[in-house]
Coordinates of C-alpha atoms in Angstrom, one line a residue:
M1 CA -18.4 77.3 -15.4
S2 CA -20.8 77.8 -18.0
R3 CA -19.3 79.4 -21.3
R4 CA -21.1 82.0 -21.0
R5 CA -19.4 83.0 -17.6
E6 CA -16.2 82.8 -19.1
E7 CA -16.8 85.2 -21.9
K8 CA -17.5 87.5 -19.2
L9 CA -14.6 87.1 -17.1
A10 CA -12.3 87.4 -20.4
E11 CA -14.3 90.7 -21.6
R12 CA -13.6 92.2 -17.8
A13 CA -10.1 90.7 -17.9
D14 CA -9.1 92.9 -21.4
R15 CA -11.4 95.7 -19.5
L16 CA -8.6 95.4 -17.0
A17 CA -5.6 95.1 -18.9
E18 CA -7.1 98.2 -21.3
E19 CA -6.9 100.5 -17.7
Q20 CA -3.4 99.5 -16.8
A21 CA -2.2 100.3 -20.1
L22 CA -3.6 103.4 -20.1
T23 CA -2.7 104.5 -16.6
A24 CA 1.0 103.4 -17.0
P25 CA 3.6 106.1 -17.0
A26 CA 4.8 107.1 -20.0
P27 CA 8.1 105.9 -22.2
G28 CA 10.9 108.2 -21.2
G29 CA 12.1 106.5 -17.7
T30 CA 11.7 107.9 -13.5
G31 CA 9.5 110.7 -13.3
A32 CA 7.3 110.5 -16.7
Q33 CA 3.1 111.6 -16.4
P34 CA 1.1 108.9 -16.4
W35 CA -1.3 108.2 -19.7
P36 CA -4.2 110.8 -19.8
E37 CA -7.2 109.7 -16.9
P38 CA -10.0 107.9 -20.0
A39 CA -13.5 108.7 -19.6
G40 CA -15.7 106.9 -18.3
R41 CA -13.2 105.6 -15.2
K42 CA -15.3 105.2 -12.2
K43 CA -17.6 102.2 -14.3
R44 CA -13.9 100.8 -15.8
S45 CA -12.0 100.7 -12.1
K46 CA -15.9 99.0 -11.1
A47 CA -16.0 96.3 -14.5
A48 CA -12.3 95.9 -12.3
K49 CA -13.0 95.3 -8.8
S50 CA -15.9 93.1 -9.5
A51 CA -12.9 91.1 -12.2
A52 CA -10.5 90.7 -9.9
S53 CA -13.0 90.3 -7.0
D54 CA -14.7 87.1 -9.3
S55 CA -11.4 85.4 -10.4
G56 CA -10.2 86.1 -6.7
T57 CA -7.2 87.7 -7.5
T58 CA -5.6 89.1 -4.4
L59 CA -4.4 92.5 -4.6
A60 CA -1.3 93.6 -3.3
P61 CA -0.9 96.3 -0.5
G62 CA -0.8 99.6 -1.4
T63 CA -2.1 98.2 -5.3
A64 CA -5.3 100.4 -6.3
P65 CA -7.9 97.3 -7.6
T66 CA -6.6 98.7 -11.5
G67 CA -3.0 98.0 -10.3
R68 CA -2.3 102.1 -10.3
P69 CA 0.0 102.8 -7.2
A70 CA -2.2 104.6 -4.3
P71 CA -3.1 108.3 -4.6
P72 CA -1.2 110.8 -2.6
D73 CA -3.5 111.9 -0.4
K74 CA -3.9 107.3 0.9
P75 CA -0.4 106.0 1.1
A76 CA -0.1 103.1 1.3
R77 CA -0.8 100.1 3.6
S78 CA 3.4 99.5 4.1
G79 CA 4.6 103.0 5.0
K80 CA 6.5 102.6 1.2
E81 CA 5.9 104.3 -1.9
K82 CA 5.9 101.6 -5.0
T83 CA 8.8 103.3 -7.4
P84 CA 8.1 103.0 -10.9
G85 CA 9.6 100.2 -12.8
K86 CA 10.1 99.4 -16.5
A87 CA 7.7 101.5 -18.5
K88 CA 4.7 99.3 -20.6
E89 CA 3.6 99.1 -23.7
L90 CA 0.4 100.1 -25.0
F91 CA -2.2 97.3 -24.9
V92 CA -4.7 97.2 -27.7
P93 CA -7.6 94.6 -27.8
H94 CA -8.0 92.4 -31.0
R95 CA -11.4 94.5 -31.5
G96 CA -10.4 97.9 -30.2
W97 CA -11.0 100.1 -27.4
Y98 CA -14.2 99.9 -25.2
G99 CA -16.9 103.6 -25.8
V100 CA -17.2 105.8 -27.5
G101 CA -15.3 106.9 -29.8
G102 CA -12.7 103.7 -29.0
G103 CA -13.2 101.6 -32.7
R104 CA -14.0 98.9 -31.3
V105 CA -14.9 96.2 -34.2
G106 CA -17.9 94.7 -33.5
Y107 CA -18.3 92.1 -36.9
M108 CA -14.8 90.8 -38.2
D109 CA -14.6 90.2 -42.1
P110 CA -14.6 86.7 -43.2
P111 CA -11.1 85.8 -44.6
T112 CA -11.3 86.0 -49.0
M113 CA -12.3 82.4 -50.2
W114 CA -9.8 80.6 -53.1
R115 CA -10.1 77.3 -54.9
A116 CA -7.2 75.9 -56.3
T117 CA -5.8 72.0 -56.4
T118 CA -3.3 70.6 -53.9
V119 CA -0.4 71.3 -56.6
Q120 CA -1.1 75.0 -57.1
A121 CA -1.6 75.6 -53.1
C122 CA 0.5 72.4 -51.7
G123 CA 1.2 74.5 -48.9
M124 CA -2.1 75.3 -47.6
W125 CA -3.2 71.9 -47.5
P126 CA -4.9 70.5 -45.7
F127 CA -6.7 73.5 -44.9
A128 CA -8.4 74.2 -47.7
A129 CA -11.7 72.2 -48.1
G130 CA -13.6 71.4 -50.7
S131 CA -17.1 71.2 -52.4
G132 CA -19.4 68.7 -53.7
S133 CA -19.5 70.5 -57.9
P134 CA -17.5 68.3 -60.3
M135 CA -14.0 69.2 -60.6
T136 CA -13.3 66.6 -64.4
G137 CA -13.5 68.6 -67.3
V138 CA -13.4 71.6 -69.7
P139 CA -14.6 74.4 -66.9
L140 CA -17.8 75.6 -67.4
G141 CA -18.9 78.3 -64.8
Q142 CA -19.8 78.5 -61.4
H143 CA -22.2 77.3 -59.3
L144 CA -24.9 79.4 -58.9
F145 CA -25.7 78.9 -55.0
T146 CA -22.4 78.0 -53.6
G147 CA -19.9 79.9 -56.6
A148 CA -17.6 77.5 -56.7
T149 CA -16.0 76.2 -60.0
V150 CA -18.8 73.7 -61.6
C151 CA -16.6 71.3 -64.9
G152 CA -17.5 69.1 -66.9
D153 CA -17.9 67.7 -70.8
P154 CA -19.4 64.0 -72.5
L155 CA -15.7 63.3 -73.3
N156 CA -13.7 63.3 -69.8
W157 CA -17.3 62.8 -67.3
F158 CA -17.6 59.3 -69.2
T159 CA -13.6 57.9 -70.0
R160 CA -11.6 60.3 -66.3
A161 CA -14.6 61.1 -63.9
R162 CA -17.4 58.0 -65.1
Y163 CA -20.2 59.9 -64.1
I164 CA -22.0 59.2 -67.5
S165 CA -21.9 55.8 -69.5
N166 CA -22.8 57.2 -72.9
P167 CA -20.2 60.9 -74.0
S168 CA -22.8 62.7 -75.3
L169 CA -25.2 65.3 -74.6
F170 CA -28.3 66.7 -75.2
M171 CA -29.3 70.9 -74.8
L172 CA -32.5 72.3 -74.8
G173 CA -33.2 75.9 -74.6
M174 CA -34.7 78.7 -75.8
P175 CA -32.9 80.9 -78.6
G176 CA -30.5 83.7 -77.0
L177 CA -30.1 82.0 -74.0
G178 CA -26.0 80.7 -74.0
K179 CA -26.7 77.2 -76.1
S180 CA -24.1 77.8 -78.3
T181 CA -22.0 79.7 -76.6
L182 CA -21.7 76.9 -73.4
V183 CA -20.8 73.9 -76.4
N184 CA -18.0 76.4 -77.8
R185 CA -16.2 76.3 -74.4
M186 CA -16.7 73.0 -74.0
L187 CA -14.7 72.6 -78.0
I188 CA -12.3 75.4 -76.9
G189 CA -11.4 73.1 -74.2
L190 CA -11.2 69.8 -75.5
A191 CA -9.0 71.0 -78.5
A192 CA -6.2 72.2 -75.4
T193 CA -6.3 68.6 -74.2
G194 CA -6.1 67.0 -77.7
V195 CA -9.5 66.3 -78.4
V196 CA -10.9 67.0 -82.3
P197 CA -13.9 69.0 -82.2
L198 CA -16.1 68.3 -85.9
V199 CA -18.7 70.8 -86.3
L200 CA -21.2 69.1 -89.1
G201 CA -23.3 71.3 -89.9
D202 CA -22.2 75.0 -88.6
L203 CA -25.9 76.9 -89.4
K204 CA -25.1 80.3 -88.5
P205 CA -22.0 80.5 -88.7
D206 CA -21.5 79.8 -84.8
Y207 CA -18.6 77.8 -84.4
A208 CA -16.7 79.0 -87.8
D209 CA -14.5 81.5 -86.2
T210 CA -13.1 79.6 -82.8
V211 CA -12.3 76.8 -85.1
R212 CA -10.1 79.6 -87.3
A213 CA -8.5 80.0 -83.8
L214 CA -7.6 77.1 -83.0
G215 CA -5.2 76.6 -86.8
G216 CA -8.1 74.3 -88.3
Q217 CA -10.3 74.1 -91.5
V218 CA -13.2 75.5 -92.2
I219 CA -15.0 74.0 -95.3
S220 CA -18.2 76.0 -97.2
I221 CA -20.9 73.6 -98.7
G222 CA -24.0 75.6 -100.6
R223 CA -24.3 77.0 -103.5
G224 CA -21.8 79.3 -105.8
R225 CA -19.7 77.4 -102.6
G226 CA -18.9 74.2 -102.3
G227 CA -20.3 71.0 -102.7
I228 CA -19.8 67.0 -101.2
N229 CA -20.3 63.5 -103.6
V230 CA -22.5 61.7 -101.2
L231 CA -20.5 59.2 -103.4
D232 CA -16.9 59.7 -103.0
P233 CA -15.8 57.6 -99.5
G234 CA -13.3 59.9 -98.4
A235 CA -11.1 59.2 -96.2
M236 CA -12.8 55.9 -95.1
G237 CA -11.5 54.5 -99.2
A238 CA -8.5 56.5 -98.3
A239 CA -7.5 54.3 -95.3
A240 CA -9.0 51.1 -96.4
A241 CA -6.5 51.5 -99.4
K242 CA -4.1 52.0 -97.2
I243 CA -4.4 49.7 -94.4
G244 CA -5.1 46.7 -97.0
G245 CA -5.5 43.1 -96.5
E246 CA -8.8 41.4 -94.6
A247 CA -9.2 45.3 -92.3
G248 CA -9.0 47.3 -95.4
E249 CA -11.8 45.0 -96.9
V250 CA -14.1 45.0 -93.7
L251 CA -13.5 49.2 -93.9
K252 CA -14.8 49.2 -98.0
A253 CA -17.7 47.7 -96.5
E254 CA -18.7 49.7 -94.3
A255 CA -17.2 52.7 -96.6
H256 CA -20.0 51.5 -99.0
G257 CA -22.6 51.1 -96.8
R258 CA -22.0 54.4 -95.0
V259 CA -22.4 55.7 -99.1
L260 CA -25.5 53.6 -99.1
N261 CA -27.4 55.8 -96.7
M262 CA -26.7 58.9 -97.7
V263 CA -27.9 58.1 -101.0
A264 CA -31.0 57.2 -98.8
A265 CA -31.0 60.2 -97.1
L266 CA -31.0 62.4 -100.6
I267 CA -34.1 60.7 -101.7
T268 CA -36.1 60.6 -98.8
I269 CA -35.4 64.5 -98.7
V270 CA -36.5 65.1 -102.4
R271 CA -39.8 62.5 -102.0
G272 CA -40.6 63.4 -98.3
R273 CA -41.0 59.6 -97.6
P274 CA -38.5 56.9 -97.2
M275 CA -37.3 54.3 -100.1
D276 CA -38.5 51.1 -100.3
D277 CA -36.6 48.2 -99.7
H278 CA -36.6 46.4 -102.9
E279 CA -34.8 50.3 -104.4
Q280 CA -32.3 50.3 -101.5
S281 CA -31.3 47.3 -102.8
V282 CA -30.8 48.4 -106.5
L283 CA -29.0 51.8 -105.5
S284 CA -27.2 48.8 -103.6
A285 CA -26.3 46.9 -106.5
V286 CA -25.7 49.9 -109.2
L287 CA -23.3 51.1 -106.6
H288 CA -21.2 47.5 -106.4
H289 CA -21.0 47.7 -110.7
L290 CA -19.6 50.9 -110.5
R291 CA -16.7 50.2 -107.9
E292 CA -16.1 47.9 -109.8
R293 CA -15.5 49.3 -113.1
T294 CA -14.2 52.5 -111.9
P295 CA -10.7 53.4 -112.2
V296 CA -8.3 54.0 -109.8
G297 CA -8.3 57.4 -108.4
R298 CA -11.7 58.3 -110.0
T299 CA -14.2 59.0 -108.3
V300 CA -17.9 58.4 -109.2
L301 CA -20.8 60.9 -109.7
L302 CA -24.6 61.0 -109.0
P303 CA -25.3 61.2 -113.1
D304 CA -22.7 57.0 -113.7
V305 CA -25.8 56.1 -111.1
L306 CA -28.5 57.0 -113.9
R307 CA -26.2 55.9 -116.6
V308 CA -25.7 52.5 -115.0
L309 CA -29.5 52.5 -114.0
T310 CA -30.6 52.9 -118.0
E311 CA -28.1 50.9 -119.7
G312 CA -29.5 47.9 -117.0
P313 CA -26.7 45.0 -116.3
P314 CA -26.7 41.9 -115.4
R315 CA -26.3 42.8 -112.1
V316 CA -28.7 45.2 -111.3
R317 CA -31.3 43.5 -113.5
A318 CA -30.9 40.3 -111.0
V319 CA -32.5 42.1 -107.9
T320 CA -35.1 43.5 -109.9
L321 CA -36.8 40.5 -110.3
D322 CA -37.2 41.8 -114.3
R323 CA -36.8 38.1 -115.8
G324 CA -35.4 39.2 -119.0
D325 CA -38.8 42.0 -119.7
D326 CA -37.7 45.6 -119.9
A327 CA -41.0 46.1 -119.1
R328 CA -40.5 44.8 -115.8
Y329 CA -36.9 46.5 -115.3
R330 CA -38.0 49.9 -116.1
D331 CA -40.9 49.5 -113.3
A332 CA -39.0 48.2 -110.6
V333 CA -36.1 51.1 -111.5
D334 CA -38.0 53.7 -112.8
P335 CA -39.5 55.4 -109.7
L336 CA -35.5 55.2 -108.1
H337 CA -34.2 56.8 -111.5
R338 CA -37.2 59.8 -111.1
S339 CA -35.5 60.5 -107.8
L340 CA -32.5 61.1 -109.1
L341 CA -33.2 63.0 -111.1
G342 CA -35.6 65.4 -109.1
I343 CA -31.5 65.4 -107.2
L344 CA -29.6 66.2 -110.3
D345 CA -32.2 68.6 -111.8
G346 CA -33.5 70.2 -108.6
P347 CA -32.5 72.3 -105.6
L348 CA -29.8 69.9 -104.9
G349 CA -28.2 69.3 -107.6
D350 CA -25.9 71.9 -108.1
T351 CA -24.2 70.9 -104.3
F352 CA -24.0 67.6 -105.2
A353 CA -23.7 66.3 -108.6
S354 CA -20.0 67.0 -108.3
E355 CA -16.8 66.6 -106.8
T356 CA -16.1 67.2 -103.5
S357 CA -14.6 70.8 -103.5
T358 CA -12.9 70.6 -100.4
R359 CA -12.1 67.0 -98.9
I360 CA -11.9 67.2 -94.7
N361 CA -8.1 67.1 -94.1
P362 CA -7.6 63.7 -91.2
D363 CA -4.7 65.6 -89.2
A364 CA -6.6 69.2 -89.1
P365 CA -6.9 70.2 -84.5
A366 CA -10.6 71.1 -85.3
V367 CA -13.0 70.5 -88.2
C368 CA -15.9 72.7 -89.4
I369 CA -18.2 72.3 -92.3
D370 CA -20.0 75.7 -92.9
I371 CA -23.4 75.8 -94.5
S372 CA -24.6 79.3 -93.4
G373 CA -24.7 80.0 -96.9
I374 CA -27.6 78.1 -97.7
G375 CA -31.1 79.8 -97.5
E376 CA -33.0 80.2 -93.7
A377 CA -36.1 78.9 -96.3
D378 CA -34.5 76.3 -98.6
T379 CA -35.0 73.3 -96.3
Q380 CA -34.3 70.7 -98.2
L381 CA -31.3 72.0 -98.9
T382 CA -29.9 72.4 -95.9
A383 CA -31.0 69.1 -94.4
A384 CA -29.2 67.3 -97.7
A385 CA -26.2 69.7 -96.7
M386 CA -26.4 68.8 -93.0
L387 CA -26.5 65.2 -93.0
A388 CA -23.8 64.7 -95.6
A389 CA -21.9 66.8 -93.8
W390 CA -22.2 64.4 -90.7
S391 CA -21.6 61.2 -92.9
D392 CA -18.8 62.8 -94.6
G393 CA -17.5 63.7 -90.6
L394 CA -18.1 60.5 -89.1
G395 CA -16.5 58.7 -91.9
T396 CA -13.9 61.1 -91.0
V397 CA -13.6 59.7 -87.7
A398 CA -14.0 55.8 -88.6
A399 CA -10.8 55.9 -90.5
S400 CA -9.1 57.7 -88.4
H401 CA -9.7 55.0 -85.6
A402 CA -9.2 52.0 -88.3
L403 CA -5.3 54.0 -88.9
A404 CA -5.1 53.4 -85.6
D405 CA -6.1 50.3 -84.7
A406 CA -3.8 49.0 -87.5
G407 CA -0.8 51.4 -85.8
L408 CA -0.5 53.6 -88.9
A409 CA -1.3 56.3 -87.2
P410 CA -1.5 58.0 -83.7
R411 CA -5.6 57.3 -81.0
R412 CA -7.2 60.5 -82.0
W413 CA -9.9 61.5 -79.9
F414 CA -13.4 63.2 -81.2
F415 CA -15.8 65.6 -80.8
T416 CA -18.9 67.1 -82.7
V417 CA -21.3 69.6 -82.3
L418 CA -25.2 69.0 -84.1
D419 CA -26.2 72.4 -83.4
E420 CA -29.9 73.5 -84.6
L421 CA -31.4 69.8 -84.5
W422 CA -35.3 70.3 -84.8
R423 CA -33.8 71.9 -88.9
P424 CA -33.4 68.0 -90.7
L425 CA -35.6 66.6 -88.3
R426 CA -38.3 68.2 -90.3
A427 CA -37.5 68.3 -93.5
A428 CA -39.5 65.0 -94.2
S429 CA -40.3 62.3 -92.9
G430 CA -38.5 58.7 -92.4
I431 CA -34.9 61.3 -91.4
V432 CA -35.1 60.7 -87.8
D433 CA -34.0 57.1 -88.6
R434 CA -30.5 58.4 -91.0
I435 CA -29.4 60.5 -87.6
D436 CA -30.5 57.4 -85.7
A437 CA -27.6 55.4 -87.6
L438 CA -25.1 58.1 -88.0
T439 CA -24.8 59.3 -84.1
R440 CA -26.1 55.6 -82.0
L441 CA -22.6 54.1 -82.1
N442 CA -20.8 57.3 -80.5
R443 CA -19.6 55.0 -78.0
S444 CA -17.8 52.6 -79.7
L445 CA -16.2 55.3 -81.9
G446 CA -14.5 56.8 -79.9
L447 CA -16.7 59.7 -79.9
G448 CA -18.4 62.2 -78.3
D449 CA -21.8 64.2 -79.4
A450 CA -23.3 67.0 -78.2
K451 CA -26.9 67.8 -79.9
I452 CA -28.7 71.2 -79.5
T453 CA -32.1 71.9 -80.2
H454 CA -35.0 74.6 -79.4
T455 CA -37.5 72.1 -77.0
L456 CA -39.1 68.9 -77.2
K457 CA -41.4 69.1 -79.2
D458 CA -38.9 69.5 -82.4
A459 CA -39.7 65.8 -81.9
E460 CA -43.7 66.0 -81.2
A461 CA -43.7 67.9 -84.6
L462 CA -42.5 64.5 -86.8
G463 CA -45.3 62.8 -89.4
T464 CA -45.0 59.2 -87.7
D465 CA -45.2 57.7 -84.4
A466 CA -41.9 55.8 -84.7
D467 CA -40.0 59.0 -86.0
R468 CA -41.6 60.9 -82.7
A469 CA -40.3 57.9 -80.6
K470 CA -37.0 58.0 -82.0
A471 CA -36.6 61.8 -81.5
R472 CA -37.6 61.4 -77.8
G473 CA -34.9 58.6 -77.4
F474 CA -32.2 60.8 -79.4
V475 CA -32.8 62.9 -74.4
E476 CA -33.4 59.3 -73.1
R477 CA -29.9 57.9 -74.1
A478 CA -27.8 61.5 -73.8
G479 CA -25.1 61.2 -70.7
M480 CA -25.6 64.9 -70.1
V481 CA -28.7 66.6 -70.1
V482 CA -27.9 70.6 -70.1
C483 CA -31.5 73.0 -70.1
A484 CA -31.0 76.6 -70.2
G485 CA -34.3 78.3 -70.3
L486 CA -37.4 76.9 -71.0
P487 CA -41.6 77.3 -69.9
R488 CA -42.7 75.2 -67.4
T489 CA -45.4 73.2 -69.4
E490 CA -41.6 71.8 -70.8
M491 CA -39.9 71.5 -68.3
E492 CA -42.7 69.2 -66.7
D493 CA -42.9 67.1 -70.0
L494 CA -38.5 67.2 -69.7
G495 CA -39.2 66.2 -66.5
K496 CA -41.0 62.9 -67.3
V497 CA -37.7 62.1 -69.5
V498 CA -34.8 62.9 -67.1
G499 CA -36.4 62.5 -63.8
L500 CA -36.1 66.6 -62.9
S501 CA -37.8 67.6 -59.2
R502 CA -40.4 70.1 -58.7
R503 CA -37.3 73.1 -57.7
E504 CA -35.4 72.4 -60.7
I505 CA -38.2 73.1 -62.9
E506 CA -39.4 76.4 -60.9
L507 CA -36.0 77.7 -61.9
V508 CA -35.1 76.5 -64.5
S509 CA -38.9 77.9 -65.6
S510 CA -38.3 81.3 -64.2
W511 CA -35.0 81.5 -66.6
S512 CA -37.2 82.2 -69.3
S513 CA -38.8 85.4 -67.8
P514 CA -37.7 88.0 -70.6
P515 CA -36.0 91.4 -68.9
G516 CA -37.6 94.3 -67.2
W517 CA -38.4 97.5 -68.9
G518 CA -34.9 99.6 -69.0
V519 CA -36.2 103.0 -68.8
N520 CA -32.0 104.7 -69.4
G521 CA -32.2 102.8 -72.8
D522 CA -29.8 100.2 -71.6
N523 CA -28.8 96.7 -72.6
E524 CA -30.4 94.6 -70.3
E525 CA -30.0 90.8 -70.9
P526 CA -32.7 88.2 -69.8
P527 CA -32.2 86.5 -66.3
G528 CA -31.9 82.9 -67.6
R529 CA -29.2 84.4 -69.7
G530 CA -25.6 81.6 -69.4
R531 CA -27.5 80.0 -66.8
F532 CA -27.6 76.7 -67.1
L533 CA -29.4 73.3 -65.2
I534 CA -26.7 70.5 -65.7
K535 CA -28.9 66.9 -65.5
V536 CA -27.2 63.0 -65.1
G537 CA -29.4 60.7 -64.2
G538 CA -31.5 60.1 -61.0
R539 CA -28.4 63.0 -59.7
P540 CA -30.1 66.2 -57.9
G541 CA -29.2 69.1 -61.4
I542 CA -26.2 71.2 -60.7
P543 CA -27.4 74.9 -62.0
I544 CA -24.7 77.4 -63.0
K545 CA -23.8 80.3 -64.4
V546 CA -21.3 80.7 -67.4
A547 CA -19.4 84.3 -67.6
I548 CA -17.4 84.5 -70.6
T549 CA -14.0 86.3 -71.1
D550 CA -13.6 88.5 -73.9
A551 CA -12.0 85.9 -75.9
E552 CA -14.8 84.0 -76.5
R553 CA -16.8 87.5 -77.0
H554 CA -14.8 88.2 -79.2
L555 CA -14.9 85.2 -81.0
H556 CA -18.7 83.8 -80.5
N557 CA -21.3 86.7 -81.6
T558 CA -24.6 85.4 -82.4
N559 CA -26.0 88.3 -83.3
T560 CA -23.5 89.5 -85.5
R561 CA -26.3 90.7 -88.1
W562 CA -27.5 93.1 -85.0
T563 CA -24.1 94.3 -85.0
P564 CA -23.5 98.1 -86.4
N565 CA -20.5 98.0 -88.6
E566 CA -18.2 100.1 -87.5
D567 CA -16.5 101.1 -90.3
A568 CA -19.7 102.4 -92.2
V569 CA -20.3 104.1 -88.6
E570 CA -17.5 106.0 -89.6
Q571 CA -18.1 106.9 -92.5
A572 CA -21.2 107.9 -92.3
A573 CA -20.1 110.0 -89.7
A574 CA -17.3 111.7 -92.0
R575 CA -19.6 112.6 -94.4
A576 CA -22.2 114.1 -92.3
A577 CA -18.8 115.9 -90.9
Q578 CA -18.1 117.1 -94.5
Q579 CA -22.0 118.2 -95.1
V580 CA -21.7 120.2 -92.3
A581 CA -18.4 122.0 -92.5
R582 CA -19.6 123.1 -96.0
A583 CA -23.0 124.0 -95.6
A584 CA -21.2 126.4 -92.8
R585 CA -18.8 127.6 -95.5
E586 CA -21.8 128.3 -98.1
G587 CA -23.2 130.6 -95.2
V588 CA -26.8 131.7 -95.8
H589 CA -26.6 130.7 -99.1
G590 CA -26.8 127.7 -98.4
L591 CA -30.3 127.7 -96.2
P592 CA -33.5 126.9 -97.6
G593 CA -34.8 129.4 -99.9
G594 CA -31.6 131.1 -99.8
P595 CA -29.8 132.0 -103.4
G596 CA -28.6 128.1 -102.8
A597 CA -31.8 126.7 -103.4
D598 CA -33.3 125.8 -106.6
A599 CA -37.1 126.7 -107.9
S600 CA -38.9 124.2 -105.5
G601 CA -37.1 125.9 -102.8
R602 CA -35.2 123.3 -101.3
W603 CA -31.4 123.3 -100.2
T604 CA -29.2 121.6 -102.7
A605 CA -25.7 120.7 -101.4

């Protein structure tokens, strides 16, 4: 029997059962009146007869095709009247009665779908079906097309899921589409698992309030706010002294190299070009000389470097090849001397010439170095402060792992946020080398990082081909690449690096469109705000939609300067109300031209 015929027979059987229920004796026993005759009974009776004949049912003598007793004028063939039996319950078809007004439902709404782990919904498993979206890491949002939950972050995808081979993230997108909001969510989620977030150079600030809410440490850097002594080994020096032995000496050597790179970066910013090789040798000799002769408990400052260059001790003269000639020595060290004077007496002096105002606490649950007090136009100081913050923060990470290797502290993982990467990249030629040296070895340091910028053209704006190639390497080496709204040309260039399909390029390009022209004055968001595409290697991209919570909205608002000050608004409204009340008390005397007006006819309060 075909499926269609089975469905017809089932439908006819439903109608037959419905008619039987409608014509059965009413509850109450013998003598009860039958149910009212339904509309369209004749048509249903024919259908019932057809169903009975199709199914091969044999009717009992004296019984109508619908199952009711025969009418009085047509006695049963057996001559016996059928006595009413037990009352039957009213049968209601599962979709409702047929006919007009019967309430039959043609479409059944699907049940609500929930997603949970087998621990949370163990009684329902294995009836819950999974989806293809990743569920390892920080919950980020919902899949844009399937609505499934999407989780992910560089550390969990590297350590637990093994999706990526490098715990790093590179994010690109136009301003105002939620890049820092997504990273802020990762920061909160990782902090809940014991990872230590390090925001090394908060420019707006975007993350200071979140770090405070997590019980972390916020350090302010800028003129009149605080400074960093780039010659201070910081946590690495303290860890080397605590460890001692050969491991301590190795850590001291690493701290020396980090300090040398940081001073070289400052000189590069001031000059606008990298240092010469022999100048780095002179600077290294000066630093070794100061370490050997500085008393314990006192840190070395940049003015001490100038003093040693002026004195010219034998260890420093040996690397200049002066051969006892003061003129040759001065020719070798004078360019370095002038650059250091430019740091101390120039735009960077107040910030890097004195002791570190606040050291990073290695035991803090989160750390944010706030450099938002530096002006937007002060490009050199901004780049120098960011590099100093990165050097100090990554030195703290290295010290923590050295103590853990020695068994003197528990193992901790770190997650660094390098926001607005374009600003230090544009500060000076060769600065990309310093960033590359500070961030290349994150995998061996137990460190995940997130670099955030606006476009690949930030790398193309660098001065030399070598710098541009190294900056493009930041994207190529990233384990995760996250794209917010970008123009089509930018997406096509990015597709050459990470491999984007035509559909992915069109999708992300559509997110860069501006909002519509609102006629009712509502604050319409851009269509791409909160939408991101996550790319990992050659895998298809994962489009997600991020909806922030009220707590995140309170802690993370990048448009605080555009938010009205509620206190000021209330004060202005109170003043206006007082003026209106006083004018009402004065009556016509306060109107222009009245008794309360001055000689020019203007109203005076």
